mmCIF file of N, CA and C in Angstrom:
data_model
loop_
_atom_site.group_PDB
_atom_site.id
_atom_site.type_symbol
_atom_site.label_atom_id
_atom_site.label_comp_id
_atom_site.label_asym_id
_atom_site.label_seq_id
_atom_site.Cartn_x
_atom_site.Cartn_y
_atom_site.Cartn_z
ATOM 1 N N MET T 1 -1.426 26.138 66.325
ATOM 2 C CA MET T 1 -2.112 25.022 65.830
ATOM 3 C C MET T 1 -3.706 25.160 66.265
ATOM 4 N N ASN T 2 -4.337 24.714 65.441
ATOM 5 C CA ASN T 2 -5.823 24.853 65.618
ATOM 6 C C ASN T 2 -6.271 23.639 66.648
ATOM 7 N N THR T 3 -7.626 23.977 67.331
ATOM 8 C CA THR T 3 -8.137 23.019 68.193
ATOM 9 C C THR T 3 -8.243 21.739 67.671
ATOM 10 N N ARG T 4 -8.563 21.468 66.476
ATOM 11 C CA ARG T 4 -8.838 19.903 65.876
ATOM 12 C C ARG T 4 -7.380 19.266 65.693
ATOM 13 N N ALA T 5 -6.299 20.010 65.311
ATOM 14 C CA ALA T 5 -5.026 19.553 65.163
ATOM 15 C C ALA T 5 -4.396 19.178 66.409
ATOM 16 N N ASN T 6 -4.691 20.181 67.643
ATOM 17 C CA ASN T 6 -4.041 19.596 69.109
ATOM 18 C C ASN T 6 -4.994 18.516 69.475
ATOM 19 N N THR T 7 -6.173 18.301 69.305
ATOM 20 C CA THR T 7 -6.924 17.055 69.664
ATOM 21 C C THR T 7 -6.273 15.875 68.849
ATOM 22 N N GLN T 8 -5.931 16.060 67.493
ATOM 23 C CA GLN T 8 -5.531 14.735 66.857
ATOM 24 C C GLN T 8 -3.978 14.448 67.496
ATOM 25 N N ALA T 9 -3.378 15.390 67.777
ATOM 26 C CA ALA T 9 -1.929 15.337 68.106
ATOM 27 C C ALA T 9 -2.028 14.684 69.640
ATOM 28 N N ASN T 10 -2.918 15.308 70.509
ATOM 29 C CA ASN T 10 -3.087 14.437 71.792
ATOM 30 C C ASN T 10 -3.550 13.067 71.661
ATOM 31 N N THR T 11 -4.466 12.739 70.853
ATOM 32 C CA THR T 11 -4.849 11.403 70.754
ATOM 33 C C THR T 11 -3.755 10.446 70.235
ATOM 34 N N ARG T 12 -3.086 10.972 69.243
ATOM 35 C CA ARG T 12 -1.874 10.197 68.901
ATOM 36 C C ARG T 12 -1.022 9.934 70.037
ATOM 37 N N THR T 13 -0.765 10.801 70.833
ATOM 38 C CA THR T 13 0.258 10.730 71.951
ATOM 39 C C THR T 13 -0.187 9.834 72.926
ATOM 40 N N SER T 14 -1.573 9.984 73.353
ATOM 41 C CA SER T 14 -2.165 9.096 74.271
ATOM 42 C C SER T 14 -2.236 7.548 73.725
ATOM 43 N N THR T 15 -2.493 7.465 72.438
ATOM 44 C CA THR T 15 -2.514 6.082 71.852
ATOM 45 C C THR T 15 -1.114 5.570 71.972
ATOM 46 N N ARG T 16 -0.049 6.380 71.482
ATOM 47 C CA ARG T 16 1.166 5.874 71.586
ATOM 48 C C ARG T 16 1.808 5.511 72.940
ATOM 49 N N THR T 17 1.507 6.219 73.874
ATOM 50 C CA THR T 17 1.621 5.990 75.484
ATOM 51 C C THR T 17 0.941 4.614 75.845
ATOM 52 N N ALA T 18 -0.485 4.490 75.406
ATOM 53 C CA ALA T 18 -1.025 3.252 75.735
ATOM 54 C C ALA T 18 -0.394 1.988 75.159
ATOM 55 N N ASP T 19 0.088 2.284 73.934
ATOM 56 C CA ASP T 19 0.781 1.011 73.068
ATOM 57 C C ASP T 19 1.929 0.688 73.683
ATOM 58 N N ILE T 20 2.781 1.778 74.181
ATOM 59 C CA ILE T 20 4.133 1.357 74.793
ATOM 60 C C ILE T 20 3.806 0.648 76.208
ATOM 61 N N GLU T 21 2.977 1.006 76.867
ATOM 62 C CA GLU T 21 2.405 0.438 78.165
ATOM 63 C C GLU T 21 2.029 -0.990 77.830
ATOM 64 N N ALA T 22 1.262 -1.253 76.969
ATOM 65 C CA ALA T 22 0.885 -2.532 76.537
ATOM 66 C C ALA T 22 2.012 -3.494 76.112
ATOM 67 N N ILE T 23 2.923 -2.903 75.278
ATOM 68 C CA ILE T 23 4.280 -3.689 74.930
ATOM 69 C C ILE T 23 5.013 -3.943 76.064
ATOM 70 N N GLU T 24 5.060 -3.009 77.108
ATOM 71 C CA GLU T 24 5.869 -3.219 78.296
ATOM 72 C C GLU T 24 5.323 -4.431 79.080
ATOM 73 N N GLN T 25 3.919 -4.467 78.978
ATOM 74 C CA GLN T 25 3.154 -5.665 79.737
ATOM 75 C C GLN T 25 3.511 -6.949 79.098
ATOM 76 N N VAL T 26 3.573 -6.997 77.795
ATOM 77 C CA VAL T 26 3.960 -8.209 77.039
ATOM 78 C C VAL T 26 5.260 -8.580 77.562
ATOM 79 N N VAL T 27 6.418 -7.857 77.521
ATOM 80 C CA VAL T 27 7.723 -8.148 77.956
ATOM 81 C C VAL T 27 7.703 -8.564 79.488
ATOM 82 N N ALA T 28 6.758 -8.014 80.314
ATOM 83 C CA ALA T 28 6.672 -8.432 81.689
ATOM 84 C C ALA T 28 6.091 -9.786 81.792
ATOM 85 N N ALA T 29 5.237 -10.031 80.903
ATOM 86 C CA ALA T 29 4.509 -11.456 80.725
ATOM 87 C C ALA T 29 5.501 -12.363 80.297
ATOM 88 N N VAL T 30 6.285 -12.041 79.510
ATOM 89 C CA VAL T 30 7.505 -13.156 79.144
ATOM 90 C C VAL T 30 8.319 -13.347 80.383
ATOM 91 N N ASP T 31 8.706 -12.416 81.092
ATOM 92 C CA ASP T 31 9.455 -12.560 82.420
ATOM 93 C C ASP T 31 8.671 -13.328 83.367
ATOM 94 N N ARG T 32 7.316 -13.046 83.550
ATOM 95 C CA ARG T 32 6.588 -13.825 84.533
ATOM 96 C C ARG T 32 6.214 -15.142 84.164
ATOM 97 N N THR T 33 6.126 -15.376 82.781
ATOM 98 C CA THR T 33 5.720 -16.856 82.353
ATOM 99 C C THR T 33 6.834 -17.592 82.310
ATOM 100 N N GLN T 34 8.058 -17.115 82.092
ATOM 101 C CA GLN T 34 9.357 -17.822 82.069
ATOM 102 C C GLN T 34 9.650 -18.384 83.579
ATOM 103 N N ARG T 35 9.627 -17.330 84.486
ATOM 104 C CA ARG T 35 9.754 -17.777 85.776
ATOM 105 C C ARG T 35 9.016 -18.778 86.422
ATOM 106 N N ALA T 36 7.557 -18.740 85.925
ATOM 107 C CA ALA T 36 6.654 -19.596 86.405
ATOM 108 C C ALA T 36 6.668 -20.934 85.620
ATOM 109 N N ARG T 37 7.334 -20.879 84.517
ATOM 110 C CA ARG T 37 7.365 -22.158 83.544
ATOM 111 C C ARG T 37 6.113 -22.385 83.084
ATOM 112 N N ASP T 38 5.323 -21.218 82.876
ATOM 113 C CA ASP T 38 3.791 -21.340 82.448
ATOM 114 C C ASP T 38 3.903 -21.551 81.024
ATOM 115 N N VAL T 39 3.957 -22.646 80.460
ATOM 116 C CA VAL T 39 3.987 -22.818 79.090
ATOM 117 C C VAL T 39 2.783 -22.211 78.339
ATOM 118 N N GLU T 40 1.586 -22.436 78.575
ATOM 119 C CA GLU T 40 0.583 -21.847 77.763
ATOM 120 C C GLU T 40 0.441 -20.297 78.041
ATOM 121 N N GLY T 41 0.750 -19.652 79.183
ATOM 122 C CA GLY T 41 0.643 -18.300 79.307
ATOM 123 C C GLY T 41 1.886 -17.746 78.409
ATOM 124 N N PHE T 42 3.048 -18.344 78.205
ATOM 125 C CA PHE T 42 3.872 -17.799 77.511
ATOM 126 C C PHE T 42 3.366 -17.895 75.957
ATOM 127 N N LEU T 43 2.866 -19.030 75.558
ATOM 128 C CA LEU T 43 2.621 -19.178 74.289
ATOM 129 C C LEU T 43 1.335 -18.183 73.629
ATOM 130 N N ALA T 44 0.683 -17.798 74.766
ATOM 131 C CA ALA T 44 -0.366 -17.006 74.481
ATOM 132 C C ALA T 44 0.214 -15.700 73.875
ATOM 133 N N LEU T 45 1.464 -15.213 74.107
ATOM 134 C CA LEU T 45 2.137 -13.973 73.943
ATOM 135 C C LEU T 45 2.473 -13.999 72.352
ATOM 136 N N PHE T 46 2.185 -15.180 71.444
ATOM 137 C CA PHE T 46 2.857 -15.224 70.275
ATOM 138 C C PHE T 46 1.699 -15.027 69.194
ATOM 139 N N HIS T 47 2.026 -14.377 68.093
ATOM 140 C CA HIS T 47 1.127 -14.224 66.877
ATOM 141 C C HIS T 47 1.229 -15.856 66.311
ATOM 142 N N PRO T 48 0.190 -16.165 65.591
ATOM 143 C CA PRO T 48 0.265 -17.516 64.849
ATOM 144 C C PRO T 48 1.397 -17.781 63.891
ATOM 145 N N ASP T 49 1.716 -16.611 63.220
ATOM 146 C CA ASP T 49 2.767 -16.740 62.107
ATOM 147 C C ASP T 49 4.155 -16.472 62.745
ATOM 148 N N ALA T 50 4.367 -16.247 64.019
ATOM 149 C CA ALA T 50 5.483 -16.000 64.750
ATOM 150 C C ALA T 50 6.782 -16.648 64.245
ATOM 151 N N LEU T 51 7.930 -16.118 64.414
ATOM 152 C CA LEU T 51 9.244 -16.775 64.429
ATOM 153 C C LEU T 51 10.198 -16.318 65.301
ATOM 154 N N TRP T 52 10.793 -17.441 66.012
ATOM 155 C CA TRP T 52 11.448 -17.146 67.171
ATOM 156 C C TRP T 52 13.051 -17.596 67.162
ATOM 157 N N THR T 53 14.148 -17.083 67.372
ATOM 158 C CA THR T 53 15.304 -17.651 67.509
ATOM 159 C C THR T 53 15.815 -17.556 68.750
ATOM 160 N N THR T 54 16.171 -18.895 69.274
ATOM 161 C CA THR T 54 16.509 -18.866 70.657
ATOM 162 C C THR T 54 17.847 -18.394 70.885
ATOM 163 N N GLY T 55 18.274 -18.221 72.295
ATOM 164 C CA GLY T 55 19.517 -17.539 72.448
ATOM 165 C C GLY T 55 20.770 -18.455 71.956
ATOM 166 N N HIS T 56 20.415 -19.665 71.795
ATOM 167 C CA HIS T 56 21.461 -20.694 71.225
ATOM 168 C C HIS T 56 21.421 -20.851 69.656
ATOM 169 N N GLY T 57 20.595 -20.039 69.005
ATOM 170 C CA GLY T 57 20.553 -19.896 67.733
ATOM 171 C C GLY T 57 19.452 -20.972 67.040
ATOM 172 N N LYS T 58 18.638 -21.555 67.799
ATOM 173 C CA LYS T 58 17.769 -22.495 67.088
ATOM 174 C C LYS T 58 16.667 -21.645 66.634
ATOM 175 N N VAL T 59 16.244 -22.046 65.428
ATOM 176 C CA VAL T 59 15.290 -21.161 64.738
ATOM 177 C C VAL T 59 13.825 -21.787 64.541
ATOM 178 N N LEU T 60 12.843 -21.360 65.110
ATOM 179 C CA LEU T 60 11.591 -21.843 65.180
ATOM 180 C C LEU T 60 10.562 -20.918 64.495
ATOM 181 N N ILE T 61 9.924 -21.683 63.287
ATOM 182 C CA ILE T 61 9.152 -20.886 62.384
ATOM 183 C C ILE T 61 7.768 -21.302 62.588
ATOM 184 N N GLY T 62 6.830 -20.242 62.966
ATOM 185 C CA GLY T 62 5.714 -20.703 63.149
ATOM 186 C C GLY T 62 5.005 -21.048 64.540
ATOM 187 N N PHE T 63 3.824 -20.740 64.881
ATOM 188 C CA PHE T 63 3.343 -21.006 66.282
ATOM 189 C C PHE T 63 3.616 -22.538 66.597
ATOM 190 N N ASP T 64 3.271 -23.466 65.729
ATOM 191 C CA ASP T 64 3.552 -24.830 66.063
ATOM 192 C C ASP T 64 4.785 -25.406 66.378
ATOM 193 N N ALA T 65 5.890 -24.856 65.751
ATOM 194 C CA ALA T 65 7.343 -25.083 66.083
ATOM 195 C C ALA T 65 7.559 -24.426 67.483
ATOM 196 N N ILE T 66 7.216 -23.202 67.668
ATOM 197 C CA ILE T 66 7.608 -22.599 69.071
ATOM 198 C C ILE T 66 6.829 -23.331 70.188
ATOM 199 N N ALA T 67 5.534 -23.806 69.965
ATOM 200 C CA ALA T 67 4.928 -24.403 70.754
ATOM 201 C C ALA T 67 5.482 -25.762 71.218
ATOM 202 N N GLU T 68 5.956 -26.482 70.254
ATOM 203 C CA GLU T 68 6.620 -27.892 70.565
ATOM 204 C C GLU T 68 7.777 -27.594 71.439
ATOM 205 N N PHE T 69 8.663 -26.770 70.815
ATOM 206 C CA PHE T 69 9.877 -26.488 71.600
ATOM 207 C C PHE T 69 9.575 -26.016 72.994
ATOM 208 N N THR T 70 8.889 -25.105 73.064
ATOM 209 C CA THR T 70 8.423 -24.655 74.462
ATOM 210 C C THR T 70 7.728 -25.602 75.417
ATOM 211 N N ARG T 71 6.940 -26.555 74.900
ATOM 212 C CA ARG T 71 6.536 -27.716 75.695
ATOM 213 C C ARG T 71 7.533 -28.603 76.101
ATOM 214 N N ALA T 72 8.461 -28.789 75.332
ATOM 215 C CA ALA T 72 9.603 -29.649 75.514
ATOM 216 C C ALA T 72 10.689 -29.087 76.553
ATOM 217 N N VAL T 73 10.890 -27.685 76.480
ATOM 218 C CA VAL T 73 12.028 -27.236 77.243
ATOM 219 C C VAL T 73 11.490 -26.351 78.440
ATOM 220 N N LEU T 74 10.459 -25.667 78.327
ATOM 221 C CA LEU T 74 10.263 -24.780 79.536
ATOM 222 C C LEU T 74 9.933 -25.620 80.806
ATOM 223 N N PRO T 75 9.062 -26.561 80.690
ATOM 224 C CA PRO T 75 8.643 -27.345 82.197
ATOM 225 C C PRO T 75 9.830 -27.700 82.872
ATOM 226 N N SER T 76 10.857 -28.257 82.191
ATOM 227 C CA SER T 76 12.000 -28.933 82.725
ATOM 228 C C SER T 76 13.119 -27.901 82.865
ATOM 229 N N ALA T 77 13.088 -26.639 82.559
ATOM 230 C CA ALA T 77 14.210 -25.655 82.635
ATOM 231 C C ALA T 77 14.565 -25.597 83.835
ATOM 232 N N THR T 78 15.855 -25.634 83.980
ATOM 233 C CA THR T 78 16.434 -25.606 85.514
ATOM 234 C C THR T 78 17.520 -24.334 85.532
ATOM 235 N N TRP T 79 17.566 -23.517 86.248
ATOM 236 C CA TRP T 79 18.534 -22.523 86.371
ATOM 237 C C TRP T 79 18.470 -22.053 87.948
ATOM 238 N N ASP T 80 19.539 -21.593 88.281
ATOM 239 C CA ASP T 80 19.790 -21.111 89.801
ATOM 240 C C ASP T 80 19.683 -19.556 89.565
ATOM 241 N N GLY T 81 18.688 -19.043 90.588
ATOM 242 C CA GLY T 81 18.817 -17.517 90.467
ATOM 243 C C GLY T 81 17.554 -17.251 89.530
ATOM 244 N N ASP T 82 17.490 -15.931 89.042
ATOM 245 C CA ASP T 82 16.328 -15.349 88.331
ATOM 246 C C ASP T 82 16.972 -14.854 87.219
ATOM 247 N N VAL T 83 16.002 -14.657 86.141
ATOM 248 C CA VAL T 83 16.084 -13.924 85.022
ATOM 249 C C VAL T 83 15.050 -12.876 84.952
ATOM 250 N N THR T 84 15.570 -11.668 84.671
ATOM 251 C CA THR T 84 14.582 -10.650 84.467
ATOM 252 C C THR T 84 14.570 -10.058 82.844
ATOM 253 N N TYR T 85 13.517 -9.577 82.471
ATOM 254 C CA TYR T 85 13.298 -9.074 81.206
ATOM 255 C C TYR T 85 12.794 -7.399 81.262
ATOM 256 N N GLN T 86 13.369 -6.755 80.581
ATOM 257 C CA GLN T 86 12.812 -5.265 80.630
ATOM 258 C C GLN T 86 12.962 -4.710 79.422
ATOM 259 N N ALA T 87 11.718 -4.097 78.828
ATOM 260 C CA ALA T 87 11.786 -3.140 77.565
ATOM 261 C C ALA T 87 12.581 -1.936 77.718
ATOM 262 N N VAL T 88 13.570 -1.947 77.193
ATOM 263 C CA VAL T 88 14.369 -0.529 77.125
ATOM 264 C C VAL T 88 14.228 0.322 76.086
ATOM 265 N N HIS T 89 13.979 -0.052 74.909
ATOM 266 C CA HIS T 89 13.662 0.754 73.654
ATOM 267 C C HIS T 89 12.644 0.398 72.850
ATOM 268 N N THR T 90 11.850 1.239 72.555
ATOM 269 C CA THR T 90 10.649 0.760 71.546
ATOM 270 C C THR T 90 10.729 1.810 70.322
ATOM 271 N N ARG T 91 10.802 1.172 69.156
ATOM 272 C CA ARG T 91 10.555 1.945 67.771
ATOM 273 C C ARG T 91 9.477 1.400 67.161
ATOM 274 N N PHE T 92 8.507 2.465 66.840
ATOM 275 C CA PHE T 92 7.406 2.018 66.197
ATOM 276 C C PHE T 92 7.863 2.161 64.556
ATOM 277 N N LEU T 93 7.661 0.955 64.026
ATOM 278 C CA LEU T 93 8.153 1.006 62.376
ATOM 279 C C LEU T 93 6.766 1.477 61.649
ATOM 280 N N ARG T 94 5.749 1.174 62.145
ATOM 281 C CA ARG T 94 4.327 1.521 61.849
ATOM 282 C C ARG T 94 3.369 1.734 62.903
ATOM 283 N N PRO T 95 2.169 2.256 62.948
ATOM 284 C CA PRO T 95 1.422 2.276 64.167
ATOM 285 C C PRO T 95 1.055 1.053 64.635
ATOM 286 N N ASP T 96 1.021 -0.084 63.983
ATOM 287 C CA ASP T 96 0.824 -1.289 64.388
ATOM 288 C C ASP T 96 1.935 -2.438 64.453
ATOM 289 N N VAL T 97 3.192 -1.857 64.224
ATOM 290 C CA VAL T 97 4.417 -2.705 64.242
ATOM 291 C C VAL T 97 5.574 -1.989 65.135
ATOM 292 N N ALA T 98 5.986 -2.700 66.117
ATOM 293 C CA ALA T 98 7.029 -2.163 66.942
ATOM 294 C C ALA T 98 8.189 -2.985 66.862
ATOM 295 N N ALA T 99 9.536 -2.523 66.937
ATOM 296 C CA ALA T 99 10.635 -3.088 67.431
ATOM 297 C C ALA T 99 11.076 -2.799 68.813
ATOM 298 N N VAL T 100 11.260 -3.748 69.679
ATOM 299 C CA VAL T 100 11.243 -3.673 70.971
ATOM 300 C C VAL T 100 12.782 -3.984 71.361
ATOM 301 N N LYS T 101 13.630 -3.378 72.052
ATOM 302 C CA LYS T 101 14.916 -3.929 72.395
ATOM 303 C C LYS T 101 14.703 -4.238 73.951
ATOM 304 N N VAL T 102 15.068 -5.401 74.357
ATOM 305 C CA VAL T 102 14.756 -5.893 75.806
ATOM 306 C C VAL T 102 16.211 -6.161 76.378
ATOM 307 N N ARG T 103 16.189 -6.036 77.761
ATOM 308 C CA ARG T 103 17.406 -6.349 78.312
ATOM 309 C C ARG T 103 17.169 -7.562 79.164
ATOM 310 N N GLN T 104 17.843 -8.514 79.118
ATOM 311 C CA GLN T 104 17.601 -9.832 79.619
ATOM 312 C C GLN T 104 18.815 -10.135 80.688
ATOM 313 N N VAL T 105 18.459 -10.095 81.893
ATOM 314 C CA VAL T 105 19.693 -10.293 82.861
ATOM 315 C C VAL T 105 19.540 -11.497 83.587
ATOM 316 N N TYR T 106 20.367 -12.157 83.634
ATOM 317 C CA TYR T 106 20.432 -13.537 84.442
ATOM 318 C C TYR T 106 21.106 -12.882 86.010
ATOM 319 N N HIS T 107 20.370 -13.258 87.120
ATOM 320 C CA HIS T 107 20.825 -13.003 88.354
ATOM 321 C C HIS T 107 21.154 -14.221 89.129
ATOM 322 N N PRO T 108 22.483 -14.431 89.617
ATOM 323 C CA PRO T 108 22.864 -15.458 90.399
ATOM 324 C C PRO T 108 21.952 -15.838 91.477
ATOM 325 N N ALA T 109 21.722 -17.149 91.975
ATOM 326 C CA ALA T 109 21.196 -17.489 93.074
ATOM 327 C C ALA T 109 21.944 -16.804 94.416
ATOM 328 N N ALA T 110 21.156 -16.639 95.556
ATOM 329 C CA ALA T 110 21.815 -16.054 96.691
ATOM 330 C C ALA T 110 23.215 -16.792 97.165
ATOM 331 N N GLY T 111 24.141 -16.126 97.236
ATOM 332 C CA GLY T 111 25.389 -16.864 97.709
ATOM 333 C C GLY T 111 26.227 -17.286 96.510
ATOM 334 N N GLU T 112 25.844 -17.243 95.226
ATOM 335 C CA GLU T 112 26.592 -17.542 94.118
ATOM 336 C C GLU T 112 27.113 -16.262 93.587
ATOM 337 N N ALA T 113 28.332 -16.471 92.959
ATOM 338 C CA ALA T 113 29.035 -15.185 92.381
ATOM 339 C C ALA T 113 28.448 -14.902 90.886
ATOM 340 N N GLU T 114 28.635 -13.843 90.721
ATOM 341 C CA GLU T 114 28.207 -13.379 89.369
ATOM 342 C C GLU T 114 29.061 -13.911 88.551
ATOM 343 N N PRO T 115 28.812 -14.417 87.183
ATOM 344 C CA PRO T 115 29.610 -15.028 86.283
ATOM 345 C C PRO T 115 30.503 -13.940 85.693
ATOM 346 N N GLU T 116 31.727 -14.507 85.548
ATOM 347 C CA GLU T 116 32.782 -13.392 84.989
ATOM 348 C C GLU T 116 32.380 -12.734 83.707
ATOM 349 N N GLY T 117 32.200 -11.341 83.742
ATOM 350 C CA GLY T 117 31.737 -10.551 82.548
ATOM 351 C C GLY T 117 30.373 -10.581 82.406
ATOM 352 N N GLY T 118 29.723 -10.985 83.534
ATOM 353 C CA GLY T 118 28.316 -10.812 83.726
ATOM 354 C C GLY T 118 27.385 -11.955 82.775
ATOM 355 N N SER T 119 26.208 -11.898 82.839
ATOM 356 C CA SER T 119 25.456 -12.894 82.091
ATOM 357 C C SER T 119 24.119 -11.998 81.779
ATOM 358 N N GLU T 120 24.015 -11.604 80.364
ATOM 359 C CA GLU T 120 23.185 -10.743 79.995
ATOM 360 C C GLU T 120 22.729 -11.264 78.694
ATOM 361 N N GLY T 121 21.464 -10.932 78.104
ATOM 362 C CA GLY T 121 20.950 -10.967 76.860
ATOM 363 C C GLY T 121 20.410 -9.729 76.120
ATOM 364 N N THR T 122 20.259 -9.691 75.017
ATOM 365 C CA THR T 122 19.638 -8.398 74.499
ATOM 366 C C THR T 122 18.646 -9.051 73.171
ATOM 367 N N PRO T 123 17.627 -9.337 73.630
ATOM 368 C CA PRO T 123 16.553 -9.835 72.714
ATOM 369 C C PRO T 123 16.059 -8.696 71.698
ATOM 370 N N LEU T 124 15.717 -8.914 70.740
ATOM 371 C CA LEU T 124 14.844 -7.867 69.844
ATOM 372 C C LEU T 124 13.590 -8.683 69.505
ATOM 373 N N TYR T 125 12.496 -7.969 70.000
ATOM 374 C CA TYR T 125 11.183 -8.488 69.724
ATOM 375 C C TYR T 125 10.458 -7.677 68.826
ATOM 376 N N VAL T 126 10.057 -8.059 67.582
ATOM 377 C CA VAL T 126 9.333 -7.271 66.632
ATOM 378 C C VAL T 126 7.719 -7.726 67.057
ATOM 379 N N MET T 127 7.103 -6.747 67.418
ATOM 380 C CA MET T 127 5.674 -7.100 67.998
ATOM 381 C C MET T 127 4.779 -6.426 66.863
ATOM 382 N N THR T 128 3.460 -7.087 66.802
ATOM 383 C CA THR T 128 2.454 -6.462 65.965
ATOM 384 C C THR T 128 1.053 -6.245 66.818
ATOM 385 N N LYS T 129 0.406 -5.104 66.435
ATOM 386 C CA LYS T 129 -0.684 -5.005 67.161
ATOM 387 C C LYS T 129 -1.863 -5.593 66.439
ATOM 388 N N GLN T 130 -2.723 -6.368 67.221
ATOM 389 C CA GLN T 130 -3.856 -6.947 66.497
ATOM 390 C C GLN T 130 -5.096 -6.098 66.409
ATOM 391 N N ASP T 131 -6.041 -6.534 65.638
ATOM 392 C CA ASP T 131 -7.314 -5.826 65.467
ATOM 393 C C ASP T 131 -8.090 -5.515 66.671
ATOM 394 N N ASP T 132 -7.874 -6.594 67.713
ATOM 395 C CA ASP T 132 -8.523 -6.293 69.142
ATOM 396 C C ASP T 132 -7.520 -5.662 70.119
ATOM 397 N N GLY T 133 -6.503 -4.954 69.523
ATOM 398 C CA GLY T 133 -5.718 -4.008 70.272
ATOM 399 C C GLY T 133 -4.593 -4.908 71.008
ATOM 400 N N ARG T 134 -4.483 -5.993 71.057
ATOM 401 C CA ARG T 134 -3.450 -6.838 71.681
ATOM 402 C C ARG T 134 -2.020 -6.674 70.885
ATOM 403 N N TRP T 135 -1.015 -6.677 71.875
ATOM 404 C CA TRP T 135 0.361 -6.727 70.929
ATOM 405 C C TRP T 135 0.880 -7.989 71.268
ATOM 406 N N LEU T 136 1.358 -8.683 69.960
ATOM 407 C CA LEU T 136 1.892 -10.032 70.193
ATOM 408 C C LEU T 136 3.177 -10.133 69.602
ATOM 409 N N LEU T 137 3.991 -11.025 70.083
ATOM 410 C CA LEU T 137 5.302 -11.257 69.675
ATOM 411 C C LEU T 137 5.202 -11.989 68.280
ATOM 412 N N HIS T 138 5.878 -11.395 67.256
ATOM 413 C CA HIS T 138 5.776 -11.805 65.897
ATOM 414 C C HIS T 138 7.128 -12.352 65.240
ATOM 415 N N ALA T 139 8.213 -11.569 65.457
ATOM 416 C CA ALA T 139 9.380 -12.038 65.004
ATOM 417 C C ALA T 139 10.618 -11.636 66.135
ATOM 418 N N CYS T 140 11.204 -12.725 66.856
ATOM 419 C CA CYS T 140 12.034 -12.553 67.899
ATOM 420 C C CYS T 140 13.388 -13.201 67.737
ATOM 421 N N GLN T 141 14.366 -12.540 68.161
ATOM 422 C CA GLN T 141 15.730 -12.947 68.123
ATOM 423 C C GLN T 141 16.472 -12.783 69.548
ATOM 424 N N ASN T 142 16.849 -13.694 70.154
ATOM 425 C CA ASN T 142 17.408 -13.708 71.538
ATOM 426 C C ASN T 142 18.958 -13.939 71.204
ATOM 427 N N THR T 143 19.659 -12.780 71.840
ATOM 428 C CA THR T 143 21.015 -12.795 71.665
ATOM 429 C C THR T 143 21.762 -12.675 72.853
ATOM 430 N N GLU T 144 22.815 -13.497 73.063
ATOM 431 C CA GLU T 144 23.530 -13.336 74.386
ATOM 432 C C GLU T 144 24.710 -12.299 74.206
ATOM 433 N N VAL T 145 24.808 -11.541 75.347
ATOM 434 C CA VAL T 145 25.886 -10.382 75.361
ATOM 435 C C VAL T 145 27.050 -11.294 75.698
ATOM 436 N N ARG T 146 28.223 -10.941 74.980
ATOM 437 C CA ARG T 146 29.442 -11.431 75.183
ATOM 438 C C ARG T 146 30.454 -10.336 75.461
ATOM 439 N N VAL T 147 30.957 -10.407 76.784
ATOM 440 C CA VAL T 147 31.977 -9.324 77.078
ATOM 441 C C VAL T 147 33.472 -9.800 76.841
#
């Protein structure tokens, strides 16, 4: 392989690594903003044309619908324990579009028993890279894992 081809391959690899890290940071921000019940921080993660399907099957089309739902639900959400989100697989559909499989785990509060069969979700986030380099949530489906 010639020097120019090596340089191009290395640039693609470093760009891909940076994109994966940026995507993982968005998933970490979902985790952080959900825990903090930070409505505006959570909403900042969405593309204006996003669509979101909640874990209970509610379909929200467009940023305004997502914002209305989030503002009504997130501040008063109550749960014992913690919920964690982790990007476990990223597949680039195009250089600016990624499908991200997320592991969502509900951890019981101290002293509480783990629910029978566990409590886990397996969201799929389709994310798009913006002209400014930011990755945003564009089409998301949250799915409960049933054992």
